[in-house]
Short mmCIF file of C-alpha atoms and ligand atoms in Angstrom, two decimals:
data_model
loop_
_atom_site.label_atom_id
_atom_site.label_comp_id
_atom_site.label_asym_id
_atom_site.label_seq_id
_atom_site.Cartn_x
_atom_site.Cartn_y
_atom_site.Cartn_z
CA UNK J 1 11.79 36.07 42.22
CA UNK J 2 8.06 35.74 43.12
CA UNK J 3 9.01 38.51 46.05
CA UNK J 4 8.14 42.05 45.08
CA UNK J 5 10.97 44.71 45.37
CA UNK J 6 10.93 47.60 46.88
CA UNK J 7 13.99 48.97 46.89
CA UNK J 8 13.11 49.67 42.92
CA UNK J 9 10.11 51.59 43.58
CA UNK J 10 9.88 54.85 43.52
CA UNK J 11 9.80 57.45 45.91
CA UNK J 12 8.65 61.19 47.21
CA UNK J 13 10.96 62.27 49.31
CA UNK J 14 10.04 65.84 50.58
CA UNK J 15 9.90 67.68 47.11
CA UNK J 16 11.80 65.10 45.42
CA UNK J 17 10.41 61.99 43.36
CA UNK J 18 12.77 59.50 43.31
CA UNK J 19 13.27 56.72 40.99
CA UNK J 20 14.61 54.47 43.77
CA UNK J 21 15.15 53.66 47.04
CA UNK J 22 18.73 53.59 47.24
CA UNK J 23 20.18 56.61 49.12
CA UNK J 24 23.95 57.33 48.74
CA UNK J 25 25.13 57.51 51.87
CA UNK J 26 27.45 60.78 52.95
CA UNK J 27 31.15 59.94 52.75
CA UNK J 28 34.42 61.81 52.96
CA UNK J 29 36.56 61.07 50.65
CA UNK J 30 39.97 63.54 50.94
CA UNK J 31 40.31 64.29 48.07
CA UNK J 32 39.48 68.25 47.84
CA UNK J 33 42.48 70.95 46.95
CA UNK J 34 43.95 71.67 50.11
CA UNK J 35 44.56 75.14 48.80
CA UNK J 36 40.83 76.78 49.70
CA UNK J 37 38.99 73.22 50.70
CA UNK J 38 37.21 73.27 46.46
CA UNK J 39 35.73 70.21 45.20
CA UNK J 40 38.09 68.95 42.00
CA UNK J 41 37.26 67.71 38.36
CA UNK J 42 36.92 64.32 39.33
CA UNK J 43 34.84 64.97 42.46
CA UNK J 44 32.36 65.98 39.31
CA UNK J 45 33.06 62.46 37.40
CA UNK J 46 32.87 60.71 41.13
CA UNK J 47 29.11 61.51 41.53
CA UNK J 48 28.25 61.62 37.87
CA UNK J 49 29.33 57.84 37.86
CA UNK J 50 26.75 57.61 40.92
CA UNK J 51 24.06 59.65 39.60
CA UNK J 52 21.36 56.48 39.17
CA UNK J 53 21.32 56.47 42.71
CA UNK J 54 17.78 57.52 44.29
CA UNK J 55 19.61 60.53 46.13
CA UNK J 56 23.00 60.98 46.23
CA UNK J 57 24.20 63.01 49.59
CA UNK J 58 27.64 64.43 49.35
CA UNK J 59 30.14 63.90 51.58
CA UNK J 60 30.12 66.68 54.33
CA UNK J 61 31.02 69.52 53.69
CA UNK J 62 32.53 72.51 56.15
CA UNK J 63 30.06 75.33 56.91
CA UNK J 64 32.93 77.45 58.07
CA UNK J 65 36.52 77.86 58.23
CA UNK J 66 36.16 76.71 61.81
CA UNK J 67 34.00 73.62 61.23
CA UNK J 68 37.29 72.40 59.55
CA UNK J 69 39.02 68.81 60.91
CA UNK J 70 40.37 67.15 58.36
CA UNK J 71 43.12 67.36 55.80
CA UNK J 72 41.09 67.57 52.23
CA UNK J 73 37.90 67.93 52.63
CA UNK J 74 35.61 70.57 50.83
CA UNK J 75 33.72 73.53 52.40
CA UNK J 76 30.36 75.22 51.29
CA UNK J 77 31.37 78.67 52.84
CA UNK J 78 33.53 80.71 50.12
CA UNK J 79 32.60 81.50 46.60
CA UNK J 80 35.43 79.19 45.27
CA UNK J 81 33.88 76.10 46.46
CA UNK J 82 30.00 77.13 45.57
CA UNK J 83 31.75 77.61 42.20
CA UNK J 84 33.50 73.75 42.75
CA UNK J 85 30.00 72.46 43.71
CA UNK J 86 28.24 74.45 41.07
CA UNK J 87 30.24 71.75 38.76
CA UNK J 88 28.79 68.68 40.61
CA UNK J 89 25.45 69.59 40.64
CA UNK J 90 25.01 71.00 36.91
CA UNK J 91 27.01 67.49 35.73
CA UNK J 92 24.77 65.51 37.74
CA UNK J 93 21.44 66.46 37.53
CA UNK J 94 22.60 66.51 33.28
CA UNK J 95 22.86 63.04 34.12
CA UNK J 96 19.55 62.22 35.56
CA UNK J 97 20.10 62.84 39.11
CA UNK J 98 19.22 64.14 42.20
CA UNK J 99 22.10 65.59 45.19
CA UNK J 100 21.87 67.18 48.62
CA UNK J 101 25.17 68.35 50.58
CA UNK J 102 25.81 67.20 53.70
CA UNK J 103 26.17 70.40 55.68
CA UNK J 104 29.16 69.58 58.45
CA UNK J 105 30.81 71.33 62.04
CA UNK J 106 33.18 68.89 63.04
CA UNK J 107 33.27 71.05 66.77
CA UNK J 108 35.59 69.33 68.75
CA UNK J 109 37.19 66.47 66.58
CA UNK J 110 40.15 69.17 64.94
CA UNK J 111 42.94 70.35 66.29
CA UNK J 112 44.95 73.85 66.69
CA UNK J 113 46.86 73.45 63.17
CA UNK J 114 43.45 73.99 61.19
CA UNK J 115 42.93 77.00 63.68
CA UNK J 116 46.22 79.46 63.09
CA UNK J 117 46.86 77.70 66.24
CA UNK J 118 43.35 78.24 68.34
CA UNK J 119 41.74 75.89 70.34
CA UNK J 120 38.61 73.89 68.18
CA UNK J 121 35.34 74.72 69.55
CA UNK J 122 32.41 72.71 71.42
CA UNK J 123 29.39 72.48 73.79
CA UNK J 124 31.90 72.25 76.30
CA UNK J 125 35.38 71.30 77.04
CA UNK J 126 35.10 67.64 76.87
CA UNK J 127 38.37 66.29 75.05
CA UNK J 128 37.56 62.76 72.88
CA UNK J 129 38.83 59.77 73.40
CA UNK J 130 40.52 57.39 70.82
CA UNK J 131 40.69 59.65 67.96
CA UNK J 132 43.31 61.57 66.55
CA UNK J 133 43.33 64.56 63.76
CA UNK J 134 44.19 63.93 60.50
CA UNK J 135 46.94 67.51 59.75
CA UNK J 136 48.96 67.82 57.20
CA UNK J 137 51.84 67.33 59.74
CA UNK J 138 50.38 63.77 60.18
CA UNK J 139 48.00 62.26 62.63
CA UNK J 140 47.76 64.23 65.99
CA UNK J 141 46.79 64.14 69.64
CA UNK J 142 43.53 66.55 70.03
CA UNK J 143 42.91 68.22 72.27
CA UNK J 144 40.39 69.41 75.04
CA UNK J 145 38.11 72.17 73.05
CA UNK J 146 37.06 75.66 73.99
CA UNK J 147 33.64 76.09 74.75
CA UNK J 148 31.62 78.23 72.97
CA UNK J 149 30.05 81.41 74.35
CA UNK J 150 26.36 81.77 74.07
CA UNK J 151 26.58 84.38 71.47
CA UNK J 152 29.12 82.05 69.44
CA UNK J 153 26.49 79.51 69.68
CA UNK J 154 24.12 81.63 67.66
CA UNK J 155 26.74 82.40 65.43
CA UNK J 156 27.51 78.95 64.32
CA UNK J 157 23.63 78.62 63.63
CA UNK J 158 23.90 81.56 61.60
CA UNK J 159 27.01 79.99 59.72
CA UNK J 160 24.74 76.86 58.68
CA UNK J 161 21.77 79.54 57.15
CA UNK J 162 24.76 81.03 55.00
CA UNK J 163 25.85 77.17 54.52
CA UNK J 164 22.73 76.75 53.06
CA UNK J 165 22.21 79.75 51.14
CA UNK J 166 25.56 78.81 49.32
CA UNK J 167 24.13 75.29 49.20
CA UNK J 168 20.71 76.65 47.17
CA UNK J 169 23.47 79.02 44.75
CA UNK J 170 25.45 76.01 43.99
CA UNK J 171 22.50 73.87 42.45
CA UNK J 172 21.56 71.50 45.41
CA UNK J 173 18.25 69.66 45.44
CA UNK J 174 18.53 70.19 49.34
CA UNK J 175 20.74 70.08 52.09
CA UNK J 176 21.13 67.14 54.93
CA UNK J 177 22.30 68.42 58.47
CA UNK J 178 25.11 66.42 59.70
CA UNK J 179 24.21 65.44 63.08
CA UNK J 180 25.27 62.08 63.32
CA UNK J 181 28.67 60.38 64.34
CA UNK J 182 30.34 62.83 67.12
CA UNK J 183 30.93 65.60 65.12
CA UNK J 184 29.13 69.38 66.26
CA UNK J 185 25.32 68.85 66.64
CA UNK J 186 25.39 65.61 67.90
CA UNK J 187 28.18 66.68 70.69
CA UNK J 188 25.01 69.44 71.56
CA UNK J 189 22.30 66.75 71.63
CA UNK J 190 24.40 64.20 74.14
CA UNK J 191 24.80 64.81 78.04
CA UNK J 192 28.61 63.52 77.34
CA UNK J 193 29.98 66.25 75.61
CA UNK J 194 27.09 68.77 76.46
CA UNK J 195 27.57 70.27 79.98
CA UNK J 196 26.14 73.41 79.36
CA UNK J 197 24.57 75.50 81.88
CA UNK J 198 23.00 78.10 79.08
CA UNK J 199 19.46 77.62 76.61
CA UNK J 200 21.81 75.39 74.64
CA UNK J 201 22.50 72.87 78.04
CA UNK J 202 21.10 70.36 80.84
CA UNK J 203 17.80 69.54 79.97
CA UNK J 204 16.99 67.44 76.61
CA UNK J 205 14.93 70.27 75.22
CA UNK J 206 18.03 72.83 75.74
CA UNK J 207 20.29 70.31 74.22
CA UNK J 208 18.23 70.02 71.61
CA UNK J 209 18.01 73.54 70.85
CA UNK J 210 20.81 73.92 68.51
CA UNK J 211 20.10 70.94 66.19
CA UNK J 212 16.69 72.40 65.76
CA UNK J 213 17.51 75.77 65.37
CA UNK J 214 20.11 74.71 62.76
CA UNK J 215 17.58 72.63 61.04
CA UNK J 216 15.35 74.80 61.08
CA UNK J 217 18.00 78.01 59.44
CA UNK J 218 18.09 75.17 56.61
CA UNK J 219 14.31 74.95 55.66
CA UNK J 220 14.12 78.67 56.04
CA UNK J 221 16.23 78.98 53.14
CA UNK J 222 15.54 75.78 51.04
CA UNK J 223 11.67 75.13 53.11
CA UNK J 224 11.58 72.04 54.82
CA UNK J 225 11.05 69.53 52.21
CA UNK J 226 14.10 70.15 51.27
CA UNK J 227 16.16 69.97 54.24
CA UNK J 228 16.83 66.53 56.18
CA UNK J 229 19.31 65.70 59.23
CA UNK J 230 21.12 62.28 60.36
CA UNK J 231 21.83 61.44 63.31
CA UNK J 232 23.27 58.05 64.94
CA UNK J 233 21.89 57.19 68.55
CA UNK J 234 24.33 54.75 69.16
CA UNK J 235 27.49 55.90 67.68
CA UNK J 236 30.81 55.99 69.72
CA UNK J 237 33.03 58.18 67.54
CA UNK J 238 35.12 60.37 69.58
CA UNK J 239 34.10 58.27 72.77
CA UNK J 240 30.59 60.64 72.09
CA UNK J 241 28.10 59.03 75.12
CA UNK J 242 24.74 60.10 76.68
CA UNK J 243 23.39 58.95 79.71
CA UNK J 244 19.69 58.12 78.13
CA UNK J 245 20.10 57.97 74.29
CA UNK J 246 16.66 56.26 73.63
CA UNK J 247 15.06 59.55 75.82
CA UNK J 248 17.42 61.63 74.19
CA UNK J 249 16.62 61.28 70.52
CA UNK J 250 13.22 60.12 70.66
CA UNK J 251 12.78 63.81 72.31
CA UNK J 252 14.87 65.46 69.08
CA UNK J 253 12.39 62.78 66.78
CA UNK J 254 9.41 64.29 68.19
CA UNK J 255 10.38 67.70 67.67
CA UNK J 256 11.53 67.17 64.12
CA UNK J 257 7.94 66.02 63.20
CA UNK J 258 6.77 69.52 63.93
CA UNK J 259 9.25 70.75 60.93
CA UNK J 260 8.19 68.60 57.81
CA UNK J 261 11.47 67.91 56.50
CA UNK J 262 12.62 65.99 53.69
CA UNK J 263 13.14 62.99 55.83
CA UNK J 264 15.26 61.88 59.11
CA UNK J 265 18.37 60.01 58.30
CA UNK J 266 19.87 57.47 61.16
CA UNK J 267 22.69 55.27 61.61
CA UNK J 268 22.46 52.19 63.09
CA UNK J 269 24.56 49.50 61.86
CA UNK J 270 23.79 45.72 61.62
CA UNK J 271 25.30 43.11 64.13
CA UNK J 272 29.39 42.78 62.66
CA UNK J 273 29.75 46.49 61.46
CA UNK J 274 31.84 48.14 62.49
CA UNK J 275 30.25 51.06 63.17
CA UNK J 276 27.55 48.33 64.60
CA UNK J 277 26.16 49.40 68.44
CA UNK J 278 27.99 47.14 71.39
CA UNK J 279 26.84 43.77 72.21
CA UNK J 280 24.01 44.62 74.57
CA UNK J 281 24.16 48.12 73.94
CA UNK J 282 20.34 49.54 74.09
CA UNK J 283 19.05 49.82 69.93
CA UNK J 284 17.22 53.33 69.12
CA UNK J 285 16.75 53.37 65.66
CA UNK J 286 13.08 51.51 65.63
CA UNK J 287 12.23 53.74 68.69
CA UNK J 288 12.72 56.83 66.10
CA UNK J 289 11.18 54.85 63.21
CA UNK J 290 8.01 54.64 65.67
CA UNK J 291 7.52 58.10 66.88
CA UNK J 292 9.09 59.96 63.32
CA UNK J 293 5.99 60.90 60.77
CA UNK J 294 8.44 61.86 58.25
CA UNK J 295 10.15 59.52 55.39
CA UNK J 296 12.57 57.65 57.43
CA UNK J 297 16.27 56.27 55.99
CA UNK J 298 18.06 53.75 57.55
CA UNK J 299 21.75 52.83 57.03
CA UNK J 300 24.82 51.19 58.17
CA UNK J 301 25.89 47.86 56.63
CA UNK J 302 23.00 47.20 54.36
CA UNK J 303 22.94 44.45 51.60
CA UNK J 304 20.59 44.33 48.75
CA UNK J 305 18.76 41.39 49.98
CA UNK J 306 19.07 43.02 54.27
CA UNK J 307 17.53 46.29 52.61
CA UNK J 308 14.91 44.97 50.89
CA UNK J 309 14.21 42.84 54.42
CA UNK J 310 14.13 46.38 56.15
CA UNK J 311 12.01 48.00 53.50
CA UNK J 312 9.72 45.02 53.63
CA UNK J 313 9.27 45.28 57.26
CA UNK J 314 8.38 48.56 57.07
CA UNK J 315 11.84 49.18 59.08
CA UNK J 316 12.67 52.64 57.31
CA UNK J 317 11.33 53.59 53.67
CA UNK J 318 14.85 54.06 52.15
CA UNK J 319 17.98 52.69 52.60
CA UNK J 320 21.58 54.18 52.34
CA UNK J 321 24.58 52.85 50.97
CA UNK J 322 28.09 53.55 52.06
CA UNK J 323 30.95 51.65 51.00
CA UNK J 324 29.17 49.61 48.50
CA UNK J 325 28.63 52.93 46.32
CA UNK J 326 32.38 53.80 46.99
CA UNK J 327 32.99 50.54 44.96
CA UNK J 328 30.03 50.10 42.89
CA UNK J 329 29.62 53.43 40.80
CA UNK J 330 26.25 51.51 38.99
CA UNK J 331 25.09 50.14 42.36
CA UNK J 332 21.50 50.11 41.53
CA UNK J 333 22.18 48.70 38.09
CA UNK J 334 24.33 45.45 39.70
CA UNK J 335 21.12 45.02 42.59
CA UNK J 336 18.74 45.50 39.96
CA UNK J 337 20.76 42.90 37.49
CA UNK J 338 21.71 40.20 40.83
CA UNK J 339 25.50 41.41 39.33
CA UNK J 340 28.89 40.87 41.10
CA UNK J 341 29.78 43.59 43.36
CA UNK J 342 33.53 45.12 42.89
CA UNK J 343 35.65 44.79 46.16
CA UNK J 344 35.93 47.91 47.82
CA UNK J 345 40.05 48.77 48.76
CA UNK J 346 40.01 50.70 51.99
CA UNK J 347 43.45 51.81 51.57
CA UNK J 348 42.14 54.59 48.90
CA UNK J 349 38.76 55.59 51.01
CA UNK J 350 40.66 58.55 52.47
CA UNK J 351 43.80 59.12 50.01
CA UNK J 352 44.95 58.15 46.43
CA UNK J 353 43.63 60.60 43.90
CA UNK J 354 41.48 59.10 41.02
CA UNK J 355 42.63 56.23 41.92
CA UNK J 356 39.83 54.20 44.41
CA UNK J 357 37.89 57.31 43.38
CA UNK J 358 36.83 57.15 39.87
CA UNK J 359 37.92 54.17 38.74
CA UNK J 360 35.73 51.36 40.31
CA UNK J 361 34.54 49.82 37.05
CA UNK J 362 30.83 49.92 35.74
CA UNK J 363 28.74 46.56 34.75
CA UNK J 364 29.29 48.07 31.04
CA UNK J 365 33.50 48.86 31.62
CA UNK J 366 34.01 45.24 33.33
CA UNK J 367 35.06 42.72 30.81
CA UNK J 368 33.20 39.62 30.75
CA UNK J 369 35.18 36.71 31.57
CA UNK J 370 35.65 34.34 28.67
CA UNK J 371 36.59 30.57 29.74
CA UNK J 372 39.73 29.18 28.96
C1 FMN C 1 35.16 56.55 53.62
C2 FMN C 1 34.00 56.90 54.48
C3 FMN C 1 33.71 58.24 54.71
C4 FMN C 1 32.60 58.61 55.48
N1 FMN C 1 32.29 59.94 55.62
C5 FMN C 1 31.11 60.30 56.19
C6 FMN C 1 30.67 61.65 56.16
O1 FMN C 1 31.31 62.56 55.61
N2 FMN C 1 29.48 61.93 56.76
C7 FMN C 1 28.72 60.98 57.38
O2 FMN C 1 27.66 61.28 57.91
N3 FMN C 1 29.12 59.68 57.40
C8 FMN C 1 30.27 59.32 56.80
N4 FMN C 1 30.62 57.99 56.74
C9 FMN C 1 29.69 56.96 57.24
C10 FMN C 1 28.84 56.42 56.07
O3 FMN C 1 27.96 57.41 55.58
C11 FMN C 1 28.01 55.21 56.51
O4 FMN C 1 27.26 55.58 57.63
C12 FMN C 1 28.86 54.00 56.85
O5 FMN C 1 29.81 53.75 55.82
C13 FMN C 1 28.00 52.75 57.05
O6 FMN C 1 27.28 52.44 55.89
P1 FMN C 1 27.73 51.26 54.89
O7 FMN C 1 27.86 50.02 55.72
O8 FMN C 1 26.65 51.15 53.87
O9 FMN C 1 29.05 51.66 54.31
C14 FMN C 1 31.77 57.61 56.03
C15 FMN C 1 32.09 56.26 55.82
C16 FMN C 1 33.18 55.91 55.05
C17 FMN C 1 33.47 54.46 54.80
#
């Protein structure tokens, strides 16, 4: 290949060198003890088997009891599950590598059963559209949230510091703010679910405020180069809408810049994903590329030879992989090798124990295939 790679280059992110620029990308994976929310054994051998990726980010994890909306998934708020995480990082930087935790509020996507039977909270009382809670009494309608007082507000900000703080006691390189995908701080940022008539609503800047301020609780505890955020400008989860996204987020960009973080982290998948914007649908992610001064990662269908495209034209300066690390334990081994990729099996993304989980095969576990 006469082309030079980038994606094999090395990088400093904030305080990090890393020895690549694959990013794993942040994904739930269910498979937590339901009994206290604690990361398992094999959540330890799940990102040990992932640990020559450039950064690994965890899947998100609950900053409080009430940030809870799933069935499974792990928290960073009680000493069991800094203790759980403690685990993960220790095994994995033993291995070589490098791991932030994606800090999560889920806001308005839950539902009463997580919540002794309380309302979830939001910005406002918006209910979503076309999504349903995952409970342990099955998949259910949710409802329209309570809004959360002013007060509250600060609270929750205050719940992402002690995140944080937990975070930096369990061994994390650094901690990435979930604000991406309709979940809390993205439900503040957009004009949809934010109808607000406090600091925290109306205006951009006052729906900015609480992403900010939450990023911001982050680098006080780890400093900035250690703290980054994703968001996705285009997303639809939860029917999540804004009436100007491109003013919207190139408004949060700016801002960021004034930080220094680690890096900005945004979604915006390629043309057949299908978390991909709608045909026609106005793009965002090269407006943020543009105005961001920070190290910027891009993500959301990526191939090896799409990334190094992106990296090449100066598109982002890392890339994230989803599914393709769910599958591909040795990603960066198989791109750096041109090796067949295992087929990822959606039915186990969510569910199935160790199996989907950790036993994708390695380049060095798959048997070469003789002829016959
Ligand atoms: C099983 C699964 C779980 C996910 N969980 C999260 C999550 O916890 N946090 C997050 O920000 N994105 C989450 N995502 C989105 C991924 O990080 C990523 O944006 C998406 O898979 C697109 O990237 P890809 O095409 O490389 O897979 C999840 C995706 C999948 C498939």
């Amino acid at each position: 290949m006469s082309q030079t790679s980038n994606l094999f280059s090395s990088y400093q992110l904030g305080a990090l060198t890393l020895p690549n620029r694959l990013v794993m990308a942040p994904m739930t994976r269910s498979r937590a003890k339901n009994d206290g929310n604690v990361p398992t054994d094999s959540t330890v051998k799940y990102y040990v088997q992932r640990a020559s990726a450039g950064l690994i980010i965890t899947e998100g994890a609950q900053v409080s009891a009430q940030g809870v909306g799933y069935i499974f998934t792990p928290g960073i708020y009680s000493e069991a599950q800094v203790a759980g995480w403690r685990k993960v990082t220790d095994a994995v930087h033993a291995a070589g590598g490098r791991i932030f935790i994606q800090l999560w509020h889920v806001g308005r996507i839950s539902h009463p059963d997580f919540h002794h039977g309380e309302l979830p909270v939001a910005p406002s009382a918006v209910k979503p559209t076309g999504v349903q809670a995952y409970t342990t009494n099955g998949m259910q309608e949710i409802p329209a949230p309570r809004a959360l007082e002013t007060a509250e507000v600060k609270a929750v900000v205050d719940d992402f510091r002690k995140a944080a703080a937990n975070a930096k006691a369990a061994g994390f390189d650094g901690v990435e703010i979930h604000g991406a995908n309709g979940y809390l701080v993205d439900q503040f940022i957009q004009d949809g679910t934010n109808q607000r008539t406090d600091e925290y609503g109306g205006s951009v800047e006052n729906r900015a405020r609480f992403a900010l301020e939450v990023v911001q609780a982050a680098a006080d505890v780890f400093g900035a180069d250690r703290v980054g955020i994703r968001l996705a400008p285009t997303g639809a989860m939860g029917g999540i809408n804004d009436s100007d996204r491109v003013k919207t987020f190139s408004y949060v960009a700016e801002q960021l810049n004034k930080l220094g973080l680690a890096y900005l982290h945004v979604i915006e998948a390629l043309p057949g994903h299908p978390m991909a914007p709608q045909p026609g649908q106005e793009l965002v992610a090269a407006h943020l590329r543009k105005i961001f001064t920070g190290p910027f990662i891009l993500n959301g269908g990526y191939t090896q030879e799409t990334a190094e495209q992106a990296l090449a034209n100066n598109e982002a300066d890392l890339i994230a992989f989803g599914v393709p690390f769910i599958a591909n334990p040795d990603l960066v081994e198989r791109f750096e090798q041109g090796a067949a990729l295992n087929t990822p099996n959606p039915a186990t993304f969510y569910a199935g124990g160790d199996e989907g989980y950790i036993d994708y095969p390695s380049l060095q576990e798959t048997p070469v295939a003789t002829e016959q």
